[in-house]
mmCIF file of C-alpha atoms and ligand atoms in Angstrom:
data_model
loop_
_atom_site.group_PDB
_atom_site.id
_atom_site.type_symbol
_atom_site.label_atom_id
_atom_site.label_comp_id
_atom_site.label_asym_id
_atom_site.label_seq_id
_atom_site.Cartn_x
_atom_site.Cartn_y
_atom_site.Cartn_z
ATOM 1 C CA MET A 253 104.805 113.443 56.376
ATOM 2 C CA SER A 254 105.164 111.501 59.811
ATOM 3 C CA ASP A 255 108.169 109.145 60.052
ATOM 4 C CA LEU A 256 105.931 106.509 61.257
ATOM 5 C CA LEU A 257 104.121 106.746 58.194
ATOM 6 C CA LYS A 258 107.090 106.848 55.679
ATOM 7 C CA ASN A 259 107.906 103.280 57.360
ATOM 8 C CA ILE A 260 104.545 101.680 56.624
ATOM 9 C CA ASN A 261 104.924 98.894 53.833
ATOM 10 C CA LYS A 262 101.557 100.251 51.709
ATOM 11 C CA ASP A 263 101.515 96.744 50.226
ATOM 12 C CA LYS A 264 100.576 94.709 53.452
ATOM 13 C CA ILE A 265 97.670 97.204 55.034
ATOM 14 C CA PRO A 266 95.417 95.336 57.084
ATOM 15 C CA GLN A 267 91.839 95.404 55.805
ATOM 16 C CA HIS A 268 90.294 95.550 59.082
ATOM 17 C CA ILE A 269 91.256 97.042 62.419
ATOM 18 C CA ALA A 270 89.411 96.418 65.516
ATOM 19 C CA VAL A 271 89.420 98.625 68.355
ATOM 20 C CA VAL A 272 88.611 98.349 72.205
ATOM 21 C CA MET A 273 88.887 102.067 72.944
ATOM 22 C CA ASP A 274 89.707 101.878 76.593
ATOM 23 C CA GLY A 275 90.868 104.611 79.055
ATOM 24 C CA ASN A 276 88.934 107.502 78.773
ATOM 25 C CA GLY A 277 88.143 107.396 82.631
ATOM 26 C CA ARG A 278 91.246 106.912 83.843
ATOM 27 C CA TRP A 279 92.643 110.214 81.675
ATOM 28 C CA ALA A 280 89.883 111.927 83.048
ATOM 29 C CA LYS A 281 91.264 111.604 86.704
ATOM 30 C CA LYS A 282 94.722 111.812 85.853
ATOM 31 C CA ASN A 283 93.900 115.044 84.321
ATOM 32 C CA GLY A 284 91.841 116.181 87.144
ATOM 33 C CA TYR A 285 88.417 116.036 85.025
ATOM 34 C CA LEU A 286 85.084 114.158 85.473
ATOM 35 C CA ARG A 287 84.384 111.143 83.420
ATOM 36 C CA ALA A 288 82.110 112.727 80.849
ATOM 37 C CA ILE A 289 85.488 115.026 79.582
ATOM 38 C CA GLY A 290 87.059 111.540 79.262
ATOM 39 C CA HIS A 291 84.755 110.502 76.952
ATOM 40 C CA LYS A 292 84.592 114.121 75.106
ATOM 41 C CA SER A 293 88.271 113.692 74.790
ATOM 42 C CA GLY A 294 87.921 110.466 73.124
ATOM 43 C CA VAL A 295 85.730 111.650 70.437
ATOM 44 C CA LYS A 296 89.163 113.532 69.238
ATOM 45 C CA ALA A 297 90.745 110.360 68.533
ATOM 46 C CA VAL A 298 88.123 109.142 66.840
ATOM 47 C CA ARG A 299 88.700 111.258 64.264
ATOM 48 C CA GLU A 300 92.473 110.370 64.645
ATOM 49 C CA VAL A 301 91.729 106.958 63.521
ATOM 50 C CA VAL A 302 89.185 107.668 61.256
ATOM 51 C CA GLN A 303 91.744 110.054 59.261
ATOM 52 C CA ALA A 304 94.692 107.616 59.990
ATOM 53 C CA CYS A 305 92.804 104.808 58.313
ATOM 54 C CA ASP A 306 91.712 106.525 55.728
ATOM 55 C CA ASP A 307 95.478 107.747 54.703
ATOM 56 C CA LEU A 308 97.038 104.219 54.711
ATOM 57 C CA GLY A 309 93.938 102.952 52.907
ATOM 58 C CA VAL A 310 92.144 100.484 55.755
ATOM 59 C CA LYS A 311 89.123 99.179 54.266
ATOM 60 C CA TYR A 312 87.104 98.371 57.939
ATOM 61 C CA LEU A 313 87.338 99.857 61.125
ATOM 62 C CA THR A 314 85.408 98.305 64.141
ATOM 63 C CA LEU A 315 85.286 100.667 67.334
ATOM 64 C CA TYR A 316 83.773 98.832 70.590
ATOM 65 C CA THR A 317 82.144 101.881 71.539
ATOM 66 C CA PHE A 318 79.593 100.902 73.649
ATOM 67 C CA SER A 319 79.162 97.033 75.153
ATOM 68 C CA THR A 320 76.241 95.021 76.524
ATOM 69 C CA GLU A 321 78.358 95.311 80.019
ATOM 70 C CA ASN A 322 78.195 99.060 79.981
ATOM 71 C CA TRP A 323 74.690 99.446 80.769
ATOM 72 C CA ASN A 324 75.542 98.535 84.563
ATOM 73 C CA ARG A 325 77.640 101.925 84.728
ATOM 74 C CA PRO A 326 76.129 104.765 86.353
ATOM 75 C CA LYS A 327 73.300 106.117 85.002
ATOM 76 C CA LEU A 328 74.747 109.303 84.877
ATOM 77 C CA GLU A 329 77.354 108.127 82.917
ATOM 78 C CA VAL A 330 75.470 106.003 80.383
ATOM 79 C CA ASN A 331 72.965 109.108 79.576
ATOM 80 C CA THR A 332 76.034 110.882 79.104
ATOM 81 C CA LEU A 333 77.644 108.536 76.535
ATOM 82 C CA MET A 334 74.553 108.253 74.737
ATOM 83 C CA GLU A 335 74.417 111.985 74.045
ATOM 84 C CA LEU A 336 77.868 111.980 73.466
ATOM 85 C CA MET A 337 76.932 109.629 70.887
ATOM 86 C CA VAL A 338 74.400 111.378 69.040
ATOM 87 C CA ASP A 339 76.191 115.040 69.609
ATOM 88 C CA SER A 340 79.547 113.498 67.783
ATOM 89 C CA LEU A 341 77.873 111.867 65.093
ATOM 90 C CA THR A 342 75.859 115.508 64.118
ATOM 91 C CA LYS A 343 79.076 117.314 64.286
ATOM 92 C CA GLU A 344 80.851 114.482 62.694
ATOM 93 C CA LEU A 345 78.628 112.976 59.628
ATOM 94 C CA SER A 346 79.452 116.633 57.042
ATOM 95 C CA GLY A 347 83.251 114.967 57.430
ATOM 96 C CA PHE A 348 82.117 111.454 57.073
ATOM 97 C CA MET A 349 80.555 112.531 53.883
ATOM 98 C CA LYS A 350 83.453 113.947 52.365
ATOM 99 C CA ASN A 351 85.479 111.282 52.899
ATOM 100 C CA ASN A 352 83.032 109.086 51.525
ATOM 101 C CA VAL A 353 83.026 107.136 55.036
ATOM 102 C CA ARG A 354 80.433 104.692 55.532
ATOM 103 C CA ILE A 355 78.895 104.035 58.657
ATOM 104 C CA LEU A 356 77.513 100.481 59.861
ATOM 105 C CA THR A 357 76.680 99.422 63.299
ATOM 106 C CA ILE A 358 76.812 96.204 65.272
ATOM 107 C CA GLY A 359 75.022 94.777 68.542
ATOM 108 C CA ASP A 360 71.404 95.473 69.730
ATOM 109 C CA THR A 361 71.103 98.783 68.005
ATOM 110 C CA ASP A 362 67.565 98.211 69.161
ATOM 111 C CA ASP A 363 68.627 98.910 72.875
ATOM 112 C CA LEU A 364 69.984 102.401 72.773
ATOM 113 C CA PRO A 365 66.995 105.298 73.455
ATOM 114 C CA ASN A 366 65.468 106.584 70.545
ATOM 115 C CA ARG A 367 67.350 109.721 69.789
ATOM 116 C CA CYS A 368 70.471 107.610 69.209
ATOM 117 C CA LYS A 369 69.359 104.429 67.533
ATOM 118 C CA LYS A 370 67.392 107.258 65.485
ATOM 119 C CA LYS A 371 70.739 109.403 64.510
ATOM 120 C CA PHE A 372 72.855 105.690 63.981
ATOM 121 C CA ALA A 373 70.330 104.682 62.012
ATOM 122 C CA ASP A 374 70.434 108.203 60.024
ATOM 123 C CA ALA A 375 74.148 107.998 59.445
ATOM 124 C CA VAL A 376 74.307 104.486 58.223
ATOM 125 C CA SER A 377 71.389 105.337 55.742
ATOM 126 C CA LYS A 378 73.163 108.506 54.306
ATOM 127 C CA THR A 379 76.317 107.267 54.064
ATOM 128 C CA LYS A 380 75.269 103.946 52.379
ATOM 129 C CA THR A 381 76.557 104.790 48.913
ATOM 130 C CA ASN A 382 79.815 105.686 50.264
ATOM 131 C CA THR A 383 82.809 103.545 49.091
ATOM 132 C CA GLY A 384 85.665 104.815 51.222
ATOM 133 C CA LEU A 385 86.293 103.211 54.573
ATOM 134 C CA ASN A 386 83.506 101.413 56.347
ATOM 135 C CA LEU A 387 83.339 102.777 60.285
ATOM 136 C CA ILE A 388 81.616 100.211 62.049
ATOM 137 C CA PHE A 389 80.380 100.879 65.547
ATOM 138 C CA ALA A 390 79.813 98.253 67.717
ATOM 139 C CA LEU A 391 76.506 99.442 70.216
ATOM 140 C CA SER A 392 74.919 97.767 72.997
ATOM 141 C CA TYR A 393 77.470 94.753 71.965
ATOM 142 C CA SER A 394 78.290 91.469 73.341
ATOM 143 C CA SER A 395 80.008 88.849 71.166
ATOM 144 C CA ARG A 396 78.558 85.961 73.230
ATOM 145 C CA LYS A 397 75.119 87.745 72.623
ATOM 146 C CA GLU A 398 75.896 87.666 69.122
ATOM 147 C CA ILE A 399 77.184 84.288 68.866
ATOM 148 C CA LEU A 400 74.043 82.743 71.167
ATOM 149 C CA THR A 401 71.830 84.458 68.914
ATOM 150 C CA ALA A 402 73.643 82.939 65.467
ATOM 151 C CA VAL A 403 73.368 79.007 67.346
ATOM 152 C CA LYS A 404 69.699 79.942 67.837
ATOM 153 C CA SER A 405 68.894 81.104 64.432
ATOM 154 C CA ILE A 406 71.190 77.923 63.058
ATOM 155 C CA THR A 407 68.930 75.345 64.996
ATOM 156 C CA ASN A 408 65.735 77.194 63.809
ATOM 157 C CA SER A 409 66.810 76.643 60.478
ATOM 158 C CA VAL A 410 67.721 72.444 61.244
ATOM 159 C CA LEU A 411 64.210 72.283 62.764
ATOM 160 C CA ASN A 412 62.413 73.924 60.197
ATOM 161 C CA ASN A 413 64.692 71.223 57.574
ATOM 162 C CA GLU A 414 65.928 74.191 55.952
ATOM 163 C CA ILE A 415 69.132 72.894 56.229
ATOM 164 C CA LYS A 416 70.992 69.648 57.629
ATOM 165 C CA THR A 417 73.282 69.507 60.826
ATOM 166 C CA GLU A 418 75.937 68.684 58.141
ATOM 167 C CA ASP A 419 75.523 72.285 56.848
ATOM 168 C CA ILE A 420 76.863 73.704 59.697
ATOM 169 C CA ASN A 421 80.331 74.993 59.391
ATOM 170 C CA SER A 422 82.621 78.480 59.810
ATOM 171 C CA GLU A 423 80.887 79.934 56.570
ATOM 172 C CA LEU A 424 77.374 79.288 57.872
ATOM 173 C CA MET A 425 77.964 80.873 61.213
ATOM 174 C CA ASP A 426 79.857 83.732 59.908
ATOM 175 C CA LYS A 427 76.250 84.192 58.121
ATOM 176 C CA HIS A 428 74.364 84.771 61.059
ATOM 177 C CA LEU A 429 76.842 87.428 62.986
ATOM 178 C CA TYR A 430 76.147 90.971 62.911
ATOM 179 C CA THR A 431 79.675 91.288 61.060
ATOM 180 C CA ALA A 432 77.813 88.806 58.049
ATOM 181 C CA ALA A 433 79.113 91.314 55.377
ATOM 182 C CA ILE A 434 82.684 92.260 56.790
ATOM 183 C CA PRO A 435 85.768 90.579 56.583
ATOM 184 C CA ASP A 436 87.243 89.286 60.283
ATOM 185 C CA PRO A 437 89.670 91.808 61.994
ATOM 186 C CA ASP A 438 93.579 91.553 60.997
ATOM 187 C CA LEU A 439 94.629 93.309 63.769
ATOM 188 C CA LEU A 440 92.879 94.698 66.639
ATOM 189 C CA ILE A 441 93.974 96.946 69.144
ATOM 190 C CA ARG A 442 93.319 97.549 72.909
ATOM 191 C CA THR A 443 94.510 101.059 74.880
ATOM 192 C CA SER A 444 95.224 101.541 78.335
ATOM 193 C CA GLY A 445 97.558 98.923 79.093
ATOM 194 C CA GLU A 446 94.775 96.318 80.000
ATOM 195 C CA GLN A 447 94.977 93.197 77.970
ATOM 196 C CA ARG A 448 91.794 91.749 77.407
ATOM 197 C CA ILE A 449 89.486 90.812 74.862
ATOM 198 C CA SER A 450 86.413 91.562 76.972
ATOM 199 C CA ASN A 451 83.505 89.996 75.062
ATOM 200 C CA PHE A 452 84.535 91.888 71.919
ATOM 201 C CA LEU A 453 84.386 90.079 68.241
ATOM 202 C CA LEU A 454 85.129 86.644 70.139
ATOM 203 C CA TRP A 455 84.627 84.481 66.909
ATOM 204 C CA GLN A 456 85.891 87.317 64.605
ATOM 205 C CA LEU A 457 89.411 87.902 66.499
ATOM 206 C CA ALA A 458 90.353 83.886 65.760
ATOM 207 C CA TYR A 459 93.494 85.039 64.001
ATOM 208 C CA SER A 460 93.925 88.781 64.529
ATOM 209 C CA GLU A 461 97.215 90.247 65.759
ATOM 210 C CA LEU A 462 96.662 91.737 69.105
ATOM 211 C CA HIS A 463 98.492 95.266 69.777
ATOM 212 C CA PHE A 464 98.478 96.499 73.124
ATOM 213 C CA THR A 465 99.549 99.533 74.138
ATOM 214 C CA SER A 466 99.455 101.788 77.314
ATOM 215 C CA VAL A 467 98.471 105.476 75.625
ATOM 216 C CA LEU A 468 94.728 105.724 77.120
ATOM 217 C CA TRP A 469 92.600 106.301 74.488
ATOM 218 C CA PRO A 470 92.445 110.076 74.262
ATOM 219 C CA ASP A 471 95.573 110.554 73.866
ATOM 220 C CA PHE A 472 95.824 108.129 70.937
ATOM 221 C CA LYS A 473 96.804 109.732 67.898
ATOM 222 C CA LYS A 474 97.588 109.464 64.344
ATOM 223 C CA ASP A 475 100.935 108.034 65.297
ATOM 224 C CA ASP A 476 100.080 105.522 67.463
ATOM 225 C CA LEU A 477 97.890 103.720 64.715
ATOM 226 C CA PHE A 478 100.811 104.019 62.425
ATOM 227 C CA ALA A 479 102.884 102.323 64.916
ATOM 228 C CA ALA A 480 100.384 99.519 65.660
ATOM 229 C CA VAL A 481 100.653 98.523 62.242
ATOM 230 C CA ILE A 482 104.132 99.008 61.765
ATOM 231 C CA ASP A 483 103.730 96.308 64.667
ATOM 232 C CA TYR A 484 101.494 94.627 62.729
ATOM 233 C CA GLN A 485 103.340 94.036 59.585
ATOM 234 C CA GLN A 486 106.412 92.724 61.606
ATOM 235 C CA ARG A 487 104.268 89.744 62.415
ATOM 236 C CA GLU A 488 104.276 86.101 60.779
ATOM 237 C CA ARG A 489 100.885 85.312 60.239
ATOM 238 C CA ARG A 490 101.025 81.793 59.661
ATOM 239 C CA PHE A 491 97.370 80.669 60.179
ATOM 240 C CA GLY A 492 98.429 77.297 61.528
ATOM 241 C CA LYS A 493 100.909 76.559 58.797
ATOM 242 C CA THR A 494 104.522 76.487 59.090
ATOM 243 C CA SER A 495 106.950 78.944 58.465
ATOM 244 C CA GLU A 496 108.195 77.527 55.367
ATOM 245 C CA GLN A 497 104.618 76.927 53.756
ATOM 246 C CA ILE A 498 103.929 80.907 54.184
ATOM 247 C CA LYS A 499 107.209 81.800 52.486
ATOM 248 C CA LYS A 500 106.533 79.684 49.517
HETATM 249 C C1 FPP B 291 86.230 103.097 77.762
HETATM 250 O O1 FPP B 291 86.982 103.705 78.280
HETATM 251 C C2 FPP B 291 85.385 103.846 76.873
HETATM 252 C C3 FPP B 291 83.929 103.693 76.772
HETATM 253 C C4 FPP B 291 83.107 103.221 77.013
HETATM 254 C C5 FPP B 291 83.062 104.583 75.491
HETATM 255 C C6 FPP B 291 83.464 104.840 74.435
HETATM 256 C C7 FPP B 291 83.346 105.901 73.122
HETATM 257 C C8 FPP B 291 83.364 107.257 72.919
HETATM 258 C C9 FPP B 291 84.738 107.584 72.781
HETATM 259 C C10 FPP B 291 82.495 107.927 71.955
HETATM 260 C C11 FPP B 291 82.677 107.797 70.094
HETATM 261 C C12 FPP B 291 81.495 108.061 69.789
HETATM 262 C C13 FPP B 291 81.546 108.684 68.413
HETATM 263 C C14 FPP B 291 79.910 108.532 67.800
HETATM 264 C C15 FPP B 291 82.497 109.036 67.942
HETATM 265 P P1 FPP B 291 86.909 103.992 79.993
HETATM 266 O O2 FPP B 291 85.465 104.597 80.638
HETATM 267 O O3 FPP B 291 86.149 102.380 80.322
HETATM 268 O O4 FPP B 291 87.975 104.173 80.245
HETATM 269 P P2 FPP B 291 88.203 103.392 82.175
HETATM 270 O O5 FPP B 291 88.789 102.107 82.151
HETATM 271 O O6 FPP B 291 89.996 103.993 82.111
HETATM 272 O O7 FPP B 291 87.833 103.821 83.531
#
């Protein structure tokens, strides 16, 4: 067993971990490869974190896989990423089934090329009765767009007299987001040394603990996840209260 794993308090495991998988391109450049190889190596890191979350009993893992802004990358890179996702899901699906992993997606999946959209829909459907880790892929995802879509939908409910303005609260907003059935992340990890949220889960991260590491995503191993969880377990989550109130 890893030394770091031994130091984890099993009674304080984050229920939901969200990850901004950053640094594939820089990893490729550093090692003299094309960016595509960086993304391909990133899939290995996905496997590592899925297994590590499984080891710990984490219930939800959300991966920022493709943002709406990523559509602006060179066409070749976008196509490579789409093909890589199709290929990876094909290869990983039997492992996900064996490990009882349930796949979910958030974002505008309708924007994905047909093959990719179908592959994710198929993985969601095949794994829908699995009861282990919920593995959520954020695809063509923009948090601002998610919030605006929710606001429009709530506005329509008011205009149609289904609800009153006074009924609008945080719980209602939660129900209109892509993440309606998913608890807010307890821990956000971003790799590669960047310290930004980049339009990811802006509403849902309100009280999440943030962990930034300089490790580039393809180098991210189980122990890096365990180190992030240990860091998380040392934080005092006060949710606006005082330290004394929390300790009661
Ligand atoms: C960010 O690194 C990474 C991405 C935009 C893609 C991440 C996607 C995967 C690893 C594929 C996983 C898919 C499945 C289905 C398992 P970057 O390119 O922004 O790196 P840079 O900032 O160093 O250029």
